[in-house]
Amino acid sequence: LDSSRLQLYVTSSSSLLPPPATALVNQWETDNQTNNIESRTMPSIIKLRHTYGHDPIRYPIKALAYTLSRPSLWSTVFKVACVGCTLAVLILVLLFVFALKPQAELISANLEWWAWLVAVLLVLLEAAVCTGLLMVATQSKAQTKLFVATMRMEGQWKEDEMVAQSTIKDFNLIKKAFVMRMATFPIQLIPIVGGAIYSAINATFTGWDYMDRYFDAIKLPSRLQRMEVFGADKSDCSALCYPSTYDADNAYARFGFMVGFLESLPIVGFAVFPLTNAVAAALFASDIEKAGGPSSLKLNDESSAAKSGTTS
């Protein structure tokens, strides 16, 4: 019998059954109806659990609309982005004028077509590196300003408890997993696809870098930061080979992937998105605060309480 005929047969026969059996039949019918409803309403993809209520991958997109709707934020983004675009264009023009031909001649004295192609790729890479270094100087302070301003707008910046990231750390060029990022950086020369691959490889560390402003604000120790990001106290090197670093359920990997992908887009990627991504990090941090703070901090407090209870 198929399920529909079986249900008809059991329903029609239930009046002849004793009370305990009738109760079982009624329960079976309820369960069957519930399963049918779930099969119709549940999506075909696996639902990921989100520790802080929302999917972190959405914050960088939400930050765009959030920034545009608040003049105090978009005016800062506009000013810094204009400076960034001007620097990028200036550096690119200077390198193409003064560095392209000399590099092509070094590659091949006869200036074969492939030598020009390699030289163009080298100039683009050099321009990206030079622009990136200069952009750090112009953007980092603005990112901290945008981060703090956004958390204040969300009502989650605690003036008496939190501190803004220091100026020295703002200009720190050595990011998380720096060697891996430098090794995979040339992949971004491939438009869109290369950026997606680069972002996927470095997603968790990129997400951690952006959320570092929040961790510094609440003075979260390095050990608890690693536990929060990786799910265990792992060093950067060992975390590269740790499965949870690339887990689809890892909130910081999901956040970091979208952040990195947006920043890999041509022109606007390095001029605009690093600034709106700081707003995204603040929105993420605000939701963490609304949930009661980082889960690693709560677990650490529970562990400490359990140890003190055992000792007493």
XYZ file of C-alpha atoms in Angstrom:
312
model
C 0.000 0.000 0.000
C 1.153 3.523 -0.709
C 1.043 6.149 2.067
C -2.327 7.676 0.995
C -4.090 4.286 0.848
C -2.507 3.240 4.115
C -3.729 6.434 5.766
C -7.305 5.855 4.408
C -7.281 2.239 5.569
C -6.021 3.042 9.059
C -8.393 6.021 9.467
C -11.447 4.023 8.453
C -10.481 1.177 10.770
C -9.687 3.323 13.787
C -13.301 3.261 15.062
C -13.052 -0.509 15.476
C -9.890 -0.337 17.573
C -9.649 -0.154 21.365
C -8.850 3.301 22.911
C -5.035 2.792 23.255
C -4.752 1.749 19.626
C -6.999 4.620 18.518
C -4.660 7.055 20.301
C -1.688 5.600 18.420
C -3.535 5.968 15.098
C -4.364 9.599 15.858
C -0.721 10.273 16.720
C 0.378 8.623 13.465
C -1.993 10.840 11.469
C -0.690 13.977 13.221
C 2.934 13.027 12.572
C 2.166 12.232 8.932
C 0.490 15.623 8.394
C 3.417 17.398 10.056
C 5.912 15.589 7.830
C 3.914 16.517 4.721
C 3.873 20.178 5.728
C 7.622 20.173 6.425
C 8.373 18.483 3.101
C 6.458 21.250 1.318
C 7.887 24.188 3.269
C 11.511 23.221 3.871
C 13.972 24.434 1.199
C 16.044 21.960 -0.738
C 19.312 23.311 0.657
C 20.757 22.573 4.077
C 20.038 25.325 6.573
C 23.148 26.585 8.287
C 22.984 27.562 11.921
C 24.020 31.131 12.675
C 25.364 31.682 16.175
C 24.307 35.319 16.358
C 20.951 35.144 14.585
C 21.847 36.300 11.059
C 23.945 34.953 8.231
C 27.258 36.898 8.413
C 27.639 36.759 4.639
C 24.847 39.349 4.337
C 26.509 42.096 6.398
C 28.785 43.480 3.618
C 25.756 43.820 1.310
C 23.546 45.297 4.029
C 26.313 47.786 4.854
C 26.005 49.389 1.401
C 22.376 50.414 1.928
C 23.080 51.261 5.564
C 25.911 53.624 4.594
C 23.988 55.346 1.790
C 21.054 56.036 4.106
C 23.235 57.859 6.654
C 24.939 61.082 5.442
C 27.549 61.077 8.219
C 28.794 57.686 6.981
C 28.621 58.069 3.205
C 30.305 61.486 3.285
C 33.346 59.892 4.951
C 33.295 57.000 2.493
C 33.005 59.385 -0.474
C 35.933 61.578 0.587
C 38.304 58.704 1.311
C 37.207 56.776 -1.796
C 37.938 59.800 -4.007
C 41.439 60.028 -2.574
C 41.897 56.297 -3.151
C 40.726 56.385 -6.761
C 42.947 59.381 -7.503
C 45.976 57.592 -6.056
C 45.185 54.407 -7.972
C 44.861 56.172 -11.324
C 48.005 58.241 -10.723
C 50.100 55.201 -9.780
C 48.794 53.174 -12.732
C 49.552 55.938 -15.240
C 53.043 56.513 -13.851
C 53.901 52.812 -13.954
C 52.614 52.368 -17.506
C 54.558 55.439 -18.675
C 57.856 54.778 -16.913
C 57.945 51.037 -16.071
C 56.164 49.131 -18.841
C 58.723 49.360 -21.655
C 61.837 48.854 -19.461
C 60.295 45.686 -17.994
C 59.313 44.383 -21.444
C 62.908 44.948 -22.631
C 64.262 43.064 -19.619
C 61.974 40.125 -20.391
C 62.873 40.048 -24.117
C 65.338 42.303 -25.891
C 63.390 41.889 -29.146
C 60.174 43.027 -27.450
C 58.132 39.996 -28.503
C 54.358 40.225 -28.034
C 54.447 37.873 -25.051
C 57.053 40.101 -23.371
C 54.599 43.012 -23.550
C 51.855 40.801 -22.109
C 54.003 39.720 -19.164
C 55.125 43.313 -18.628
C 51.506 44.516 -18.516
C 50.671 41.861 -15.917
C 53.692 42.896 -13.860
C 52.687 46.559 -14.004
C 49.161 45.709 -12.889
C 50.534 43.672 -9.980
C 52.954 46.433 -8.997
C 50.182 49.025 -9.197
C 47.945 46.881 -6.977
C 50.693 46.448 -4.362
C 51.684 50.146 -4.343
C 48.063 51.299 -4.234
C 47.269 48.813 -1.480
C 50.096 50.079 0.703
C 49.104 53.725 0.202
C 45.421 52.943 0.746
C 46.198 51.454 4.149
C 47.514 54.847 5.199
C 44.422 56.710 3.969
C 41.738 54.178 4.901
C 42.660 52.587 8.231
C 41.823 55.574 10.430
C 38.602 56.146 8.481
C 37.647 52.481 8.948
C 37.945 52.780 12.730
C 35.917 55.991 12.670
C 33.163 54.334 10.600
C 33.178 51.236 12.810
C 32.707 53.197 16.046
C 30.111 55.536 14.494
C 28.033 52.594 13.240
C 28.065 50.819 16.601
C 26.936 54.061 18.233
C 24.054 54.334 15.770
C 23.093 50.768 16.645
C 23.240 51.650 20.336
C 25.858 48.993 21.050
C 28.958 51.120 21.668
C 29.552 51.205 25.421
C 31.447 54.412 26.087
C 32.569 53.391 29.573
C 33.687 49.866 28.577
C 34.835 49.892 24.951
C 37.892 51.537 23.402
C 38.559 52.390 19.747
C 41.448 50.643 18.011
C 44.755 52.450 18.516
C 46.343 54.519 15.737
C 49.428 52.283 15.780
C 47.318 49.207 15.087
C 45.399 51.108 12.402
C 48.609 51.329 10.356
C 49.679 47.731 10.958
C 50.417 46.213 7.543
C 51.013 42.680 8.818
C 47.607 41.025 8.686
C 46.504 37.569 9.843
C 48.103 34.769 7.789
C 50.206 37.403 5.998
C 52.441 34.903 4.165
C 49.463 32.951 2.812
C 47.811 36.145 1.624
C 50.929 37.314 -0.164
C 51.423 33.885 -1.746
C 47.852 33.790 -3.078
C 47.621 37.495 -3.946
C 48.507 37.076 -7.686
C 45.397 34.904 -8.122
C 43.379 38.121 -8.002
C 44.781 39.124 -11.386
C 42.145 36.774 -12.816
C 38.984 38.933 -12.814
C 36.073 37.802 -10.608
C 37.016 34.095 -10.503
C 40.482 34.783 -9.133
C 39.023 37.093 -6.521
C 36.525 34.434 -5.464
C 39.272 31.805 -5.099
C 41.515 34.179 -3.149
C 38.611 35.149 -0.894
C 37.695 31.525 -0.202
C 41.276 30.586 0.745
C 41.716 33.542 3.105
C 38.091 33.989 4.212
C 38.438 33.226 7.931
C 41.538 35.363 8.388
C 39.976 38.269 6.467
C 36.891 38.059 8.653
C 39.051 37.971 11.777
C 41.010 41.040 10.636
C 37.846 43.075 10.225
C 36.356 41.901 13.513
C 39.640 42.665 15.268
C 38.335 46.209 15.910
C 35.474 44.727 17.917
C 37.705 42.275 19.778
C 40.069 45.123 20.668
C 37.131 47.285 21.764
C 35.939 44.682 24.278
C 39.551 43.714 25.176
C 39.047 40.071 24.197
C 42.297 38.131 24.864
C 44.102 36.573 21.891
C 43.392 33.041 23.130
C 39.654 33.701 23.248
C 39.800 35.391 19.839
C 41.268 32.216 18.335
C 38.640 30.099 20.079
C 35.921 32.411 18.777
C 37.197 32.350 15.192
C 38.491 28.773 14.846
C 36.526 26.996 17.542
C 39.797 26.030 19.251
C 42.995 27.664 20.513
C 45.017 27.297 17.301
C 47.938 29.360 16.020
C 47.625 31.019 12.603
C 49.881 28.399 11.014
C 48.103 25.356 12.431
C 44.706 26.958 11.733
C 45.518 26.925 8.009
C 45.178 23.132 8.130
C 42.346 23.029 10.670
C 38.965 21.891 9.200
C 36.827 24.431 11.087
C 38.790 27.255 9.426
C 37.062 26.419 6.139
C 33.763 25.169 7.593
C 30.675 26.546 5.839
C 29.194 27.048 9.310
C 32.101 29.253 10.432
C 30.616 32.727 10.896
C 33.919 34.512 10.361
C 34.685 32.537 7.196
C 31.296 33.449 5.720
C 31.738 37.094 6.637
C 35.349 37.163 5.437
C 34.551 35.562 2.094
C 32.066 38.259 1.091
C 34.337 41.010 2.442
C 37.306 39.686 0.478
C 35.325 39.090 -2.694
C 33.930 42.633 -2.766
C 37.401 44.066 -2.209
C 38.775 42.015 -5.107
C 36.491 43.771 -7.616
C 38.294 46.206 -9.954
C 38.572 49.891 -8.883
C 35.670 50.047 -6.408
C 37.047 46.991 -4.634
C 39.982 48.744 -3.003
C 38.528 52.283 -3.036
C 35.017 51.844 -1.603
C 34.457 48.397 -0.112
C 37.168 48.487 2.586
C 35.209 51.405 4.052
C 31.717 49.908 3.762
C 33.114 46.622 5.062
C 34.122 48.430 8.255
C 30.439 49.355 8.595
C 29.579 45.694 7.928
C 31.932 44.613 10.720
C 30.183 47.047 13.078
C 26.774 45.622 12.149
C 28.094 42.115 12.794
C 29.616 43.235 16.108
C 26.325 44.889 17.100
C 24.451 41.633 16.592
C 27.080 39.810 18.666
C 26.557 42.358 21.444
C 22.776 41.933 21.230
C 23.308 38.175 21.614
C 25.264 38.735 24.829
C 28.826 38.929 23.485
C 31.215 36.460 21.817
C 30.368 32.818 22.470
C 33.992 32.079 23.420
C 33.797 34.674 26.198
C 30.600 33.147 27.573
C 32.072 29.639 27.421
C 35.189 30.874 29.195
C 33.086 32.478 31.945
C 31.091 29.259 32.382
C 34.291 27.223 32.522
C 35.796 29.557 35.110
C 32.620 29.417 37.201
C 32.601 25.613 37.034
C 36.255 25.441 38.124
C 35.681 27.835 41.028
C 32.631 25.793 42.073
C 34.645 22.589 42.001
C 37.460 24.178 43.982
C 35.095 25.500 46.664
